[in-house]
């Protein structure tokens, strides 16, 4: 007794042509979306520099506040913040000196290249730096052409009534 069961069911699945069409459509969509995702590096560096600017500003304000509430009767020359030493400017206004201590106390030394003190001119890979300034550059672009237009600069005050200038020189496009 030889019984065979024959099913009258239709084949289920996709043809080879349908699969190729779907793969081509996915490839086109990926090619149009890819440029958007590749430019996110510049946006991330810009956001990081904005945070670095805020950290410098907060540290300078904290140092100024500590200077103002000083009750020792002698002018402060240094301040310890997070185990790091901040040096005050010599003009006696309570703002931090532009040196590596400010970058360390702001928590920037590990993720950024910090240019301090020496007077240098712009090069093709490094922004210029003057005395009384520190320049903060993301490590990922330090030493590249992008670094010239993607940085934060702290300029210490030079008079007793002045505040420091903390300038962000960057755009998402410049930081790519």
PDB file of C-alpha atoms in Angstrom, residues 48-158:
ATOM      1  CA  UNK A  48      32.254  69.074  23.672  1.00  0.00           C
ATOM      2  CA  UNK A  49      33.919  72.476  23.253  1.00  0.00           C
ATOM      3  CA  UNK A  50      30.774  74.224  24.476  1.00  0.00           C
ATOM      4  CA  UNK A  51      30.964  72.047  27.597  1.00  0.00           C
ATOM      5  CA  UNK A  52      34.677  72.888  27.965  1.00  0.00           C
ATOM      6  CA  UNK A  53      33.840  76.593  27.740  1.00  0.00           C
ATOM      7  CA  UNK A  54      31.260  76.103  30.492  1.00  0.00           C
ATOM      8  CA  UNK A  55      33.788  74.231  32.640  1.00  0.00           C
ATOM      9  CA  UNK A  56      36.335  77.044  32.280  1.00  0.00           C
ATOM     10  CA  UNK A  57      33.682  79.639  33.071  1.00  0.00           C
ATOM     11  CA  UNK A  58      32.494  77.729  36.148  1.00  0.00           C
ATOM     12  CA  UNK A  59      36.012  77.221  37.459  1.00  0.00           C
ATOM     13  CA  UNK A  60      36.843  80.915  36.941  1.00  0.00           C
ATOM     14  CA  UNK A  61      33.638  81.960  38.728  1.00  0.00           C
ATOM     15  CA  UNK A  62      34.335  79.571  41.615  1.00  0.00           C
ATOM     16  CA  UNK A  63      37.885  80.908  41.961  1.00  0.00           C
ATOM     17  CA  UNK A  64      36.582  84.489  41.891  1.00  0.00           C
ATOM     18  CA  UNK A  65      34.020  83.657  44.601  1.00  0.00           C
ATOM     19  CA  UNK A  66      36.660  82.051  46.794  1.00  0.00           C
ATOM     20  CA  UNK A  67      38.876  85.095  46.297  1.00  0.00           C
ATOM     21  CA  UNK A  68      36.072  87.462  47.319  1.00  0.00           C
ATOM     22  CA  UNK A  69      35.208  85.599  50.530  1.00  0.00           C
ATOM     23  CA  UNK A  70      38.843  85.370  51.602  1.00  0.00           C
ATOM     24  CA  UNK A  71      38.995  86.504  55.227  1.00  0.00           C
ATOM     25  CA  UNK A  72      42.674  85.867  55.885  1.00  0.00           C
ATOM     26  CA  UNK A  73      43.645  89.485  55.331  1.00  0.00           C
ATOM     27  CA  UNK A  74      46.265  88.575  52.729  1.00  0.00           C
ATOM     28  CA  UNK A  75      45.639  88.277  49.007  1.00  0.00           C
ATOM     29  CA  UNK A  76      45.308  84.713  47.748  1.00  0.00           C
ATOM     30  CA  UNK A  77      47.847  83.600  45.180  1.00  0.00           C
ATOM     31  CA  UNK A  78      46.650  80.004  44.725  1.00  0.00           C
ATOM     32  CA  UNK A  79      43.530  77.925  45.236  1.00  0.00           C
ATOM     33  CA  UNK A  80      43.082  74.147  45.437  1.00  0.00           C
ATOM     34  CA  UNK A  81      40.171  72.778  43.373  1.00  0.00           C
ATOM     35  CA  UNK A  82      39.643  69.038  42.964  1.00  0.00           C
ATOM     36  CA  UNK A  83      43.185  68.504  44.207  1.00  0.00           C
ATOM     37  CA  UNK A  84      44.559  70.798  41.494  1.00  0.00           C
ATOM     38  CA  UNK A  85      46.253  74.144  42.065  1.00  0.00           C
ATOM     39  CA  UNK A  86      44.874  77.259  40.396  1.00  0.00           C
ATOM     40  CA  UNK A  87      47.139  80.309  40.295  1.00  0.00           C
ATOM     41  CA  UNK A  88      45.524  83.729  40.516  1.00  0.00           C
ATOM     42  CA  UNK A  89      46.431  86.557  38.139  1.00  0.00           C
ATOM     43  CA  UNK A  90      48.858  89.149  39.404  1.00  0.00           C
ATOM     44  CA  UNK A  91      46.427  92.047  38.807  1.00  0.00           C
ATOM     45  CA  UNK A  92      44.559  91.129  42.001  1.00  0.00           C
ATOM     46  CA  UNK A  93      41.033  90.752  40.659  1.00  0.00           C
ATOM     47  CA  UNK A  94      40.457  87.170  41.771  1.00  0.00           C
ATOM     48  CA  UNK A  95      40.369  85.451  38.396  1.00  0.00           C
ATOM     49  CA  UNK A  96      42.589  82.483  37.554  1.00  0.00           C
ATOM     50  CA  UNK A  97      45.808  82.830  35.629  1.00  0.00           C
ATOM     51  CA  UNK A  98      45.811  81.279  32.156  1.00  0.00           C
ATOM     52  CA  UNK A  99      47.950  78.215  32.793  1.00  0.00           C
ATOM     53  CA  UNK A 100      47.658  74.446  32.860  1.00  0.00           C
ATOM     54  CA  UNK A 101      46.373  74.545  36.465  1.00  0.00           C
ATOM     55  CA  UNK A 102      43.124  76.107  35.266  1.00  0.00           C
ATOM     56  CA  UNK A 103      42.647  73.405  32.625  1.00  0.00           C
ATOM     57  CA  UNK A 104      43.457  70.683  35.187  1.00  0.00           C
ATOM     58  CA  UNK A 105      41.013  72.087  37.755  1.00  0.00           C
ATOM     59  CA  UNK A 106      38.337  72.366  35.061  1.00  0.00           C
ATOM     60  CA  UNK A 107      38.782  68.670  34.251  1.00  0.00           C
ATOM     61  CA  UNK A 108      39.936  69.313  30.690  1.00  0.00           C
ATOM     62  CA  UNK A 109      43.483  67.948  30.612  1.00  0.00           C
ATOM     63  CA  UNK A 110      42.584  64.340  29.821  1.00  0.00           C
ATOM     64  CA  UNK A 111      40.362  64.938  26.786  1.00  0.00           C
ATOM     65  CA  UNK A 112      41.902  68.048  25.285  1.00  0.00           C
ATOM     66  CA  UNK A 113      45.247  69.363  24.154  1.00  0.00           C
ATOM     67  CA  UNK A 114      46.021  72.486  26.175  1.00  0.00           C
ATOM     68  CA  UNK A 115      48.275  75.170  24.688  1.00  0.00           C
ATOM     69  CA  UNK A 116      49.646  77.502  27.344  1.00  0.00           C
ATOM     70  CA  UNK A 117      51.638  80.660  27.698  1.00  0.00           C
ATOM     71  CA  UNK A 118      54.140  80.688  24.880  1.00  0.00           C
ATOM     72  CA  UNK A 119      53.576  83.265  22.191  1.00  0.00           C
ATOM     73  CA  UNK A 120      53.111  81.419  18.920  1.00  0.00           C
ATOM     74  CA  UNK A 121      51.656  82.321  15.548  1.00  0.00           C
ATOM     75  CA  UNK A 122      48.999  80.335  13.707  1.00  0.00           C
ATOM     76  CA  UNK A 123      50.306  77.373  11.745  1.00  0.00           C
ATOM     77  CA  UNK A 124      48.427  75.094   9.381  1.00  0.00           C
ATOM     78  CA  UNK A 125      47.688  72.701  12.255  1.00  0.00           C
ATOM     79  CA  UNK A 126      47.680  74.814  15.435  1.00  0.00           C
ATOM     80  CA  UNK A 127      45.983  78.065  16.378  1.00  0.00           C
ATOM     81  CA  UNK A 128      48.285  80.808  17.636  1.00  0.00           C
ATOM     82  CA  UNK A 129      48.537  81.457  21.352  1.00  0.00           C
ATOM     83  CA  UNK A 130      49.616  84.587  23.200  1.00  0.00           C
ATOM     84  CA  UNK A 131      50.914  85.115  26.700  1.00  0.00           C
ATOM     85  CA  UNK A 132      48.050  85.172  29.193  1.00  0.00           C
ATOM     86  CA  UNK A 133      46.030  82.671  27.161  1.00  0.00           C
ATOM     87  CA  UNK A 134      45.287  78.984  27.163  1.00  0.00           C
ATOM     88  CA  UNK A 135      43.807  77.309  24.121  1.00  0.00           C
ATOM     89  CA  UNK A 136      41.783  74.108  24.460  1.00  0.00           C
ATOM     90  CA  UNK A 137      41.642  71.777  21.411  1.00  0.00           C
ATOM     91  CA  UNK A 138      39.906  68.365  21.243  1.00  0.00           C
ATOM     92  CA  UNK A 139      42.578  65.638  21.197  1.00  0.00           C
ATOM     93  CA  UNK A 140      40.908  63.925  18.235  1.00  0.00           C
ATOM     94  CA  UNK A 141      41.789  66.844  15.928  1.00  0.00           C
ATOM     95  CA  UNK A 142      44.903  68.262  17.623  1.00  0.00           C
ATOM     96  CA  UNK A 143      47.677  68.629  15.079  1.00  0.00           C
ATOM     97  CA  UNK A 144      45.293  68.642  12.102  1.00  0.00           C
ATOM     98  CA  UNK A 145      44.071  71.491   9.928  1.00  0.00           C
ATOM     99  CA  UNK A 146      40.692  71.375  11.726  1.00  0.00           C
ATOM    100  CA  UNK A 147      42.359  72.440  14.997  1.00  0.00           C
ATOM    101  CA  UNK A 148      42.997  75.952  13.648  1.00  0.00           C
ATOM    102  CA  UNK A 149      39.259  76.736  13.661  1.00  0.00           C
ATOM    103  CA  UNK A 150      37.962  74.453  16.419  1.00  0.00           C
ATOM    104  CA  UNK A 151      38.997  75.532  19.927  1.00  0.00           C
ATOM    105  CA  UNK A 152      38.127  77.397  23.117  1.00  0.00           C
ATOM    106  CA  UNK A 153      40.438  80.148  24.354  1.00  0.00           C
ATOM    107  CA  UNK A 154      40.664  81.575  27.883  1.00  0.00           C
ATOM    108  CA  UNK A 155      42.332  84.985  28.076  1.00  0.00           C
ATOM    109  CA  UNK A 156      43.153  86.152  31.578  1.00  0.00           C
ATOM    110  CA  UNK A 157      42.166  89.697  32.548  1.00  0.00           C
ATOM    111  CA  UNK A 158      44.872  92.343  32.496  1.00  0.00           C
TER     112      UNK A 158
END
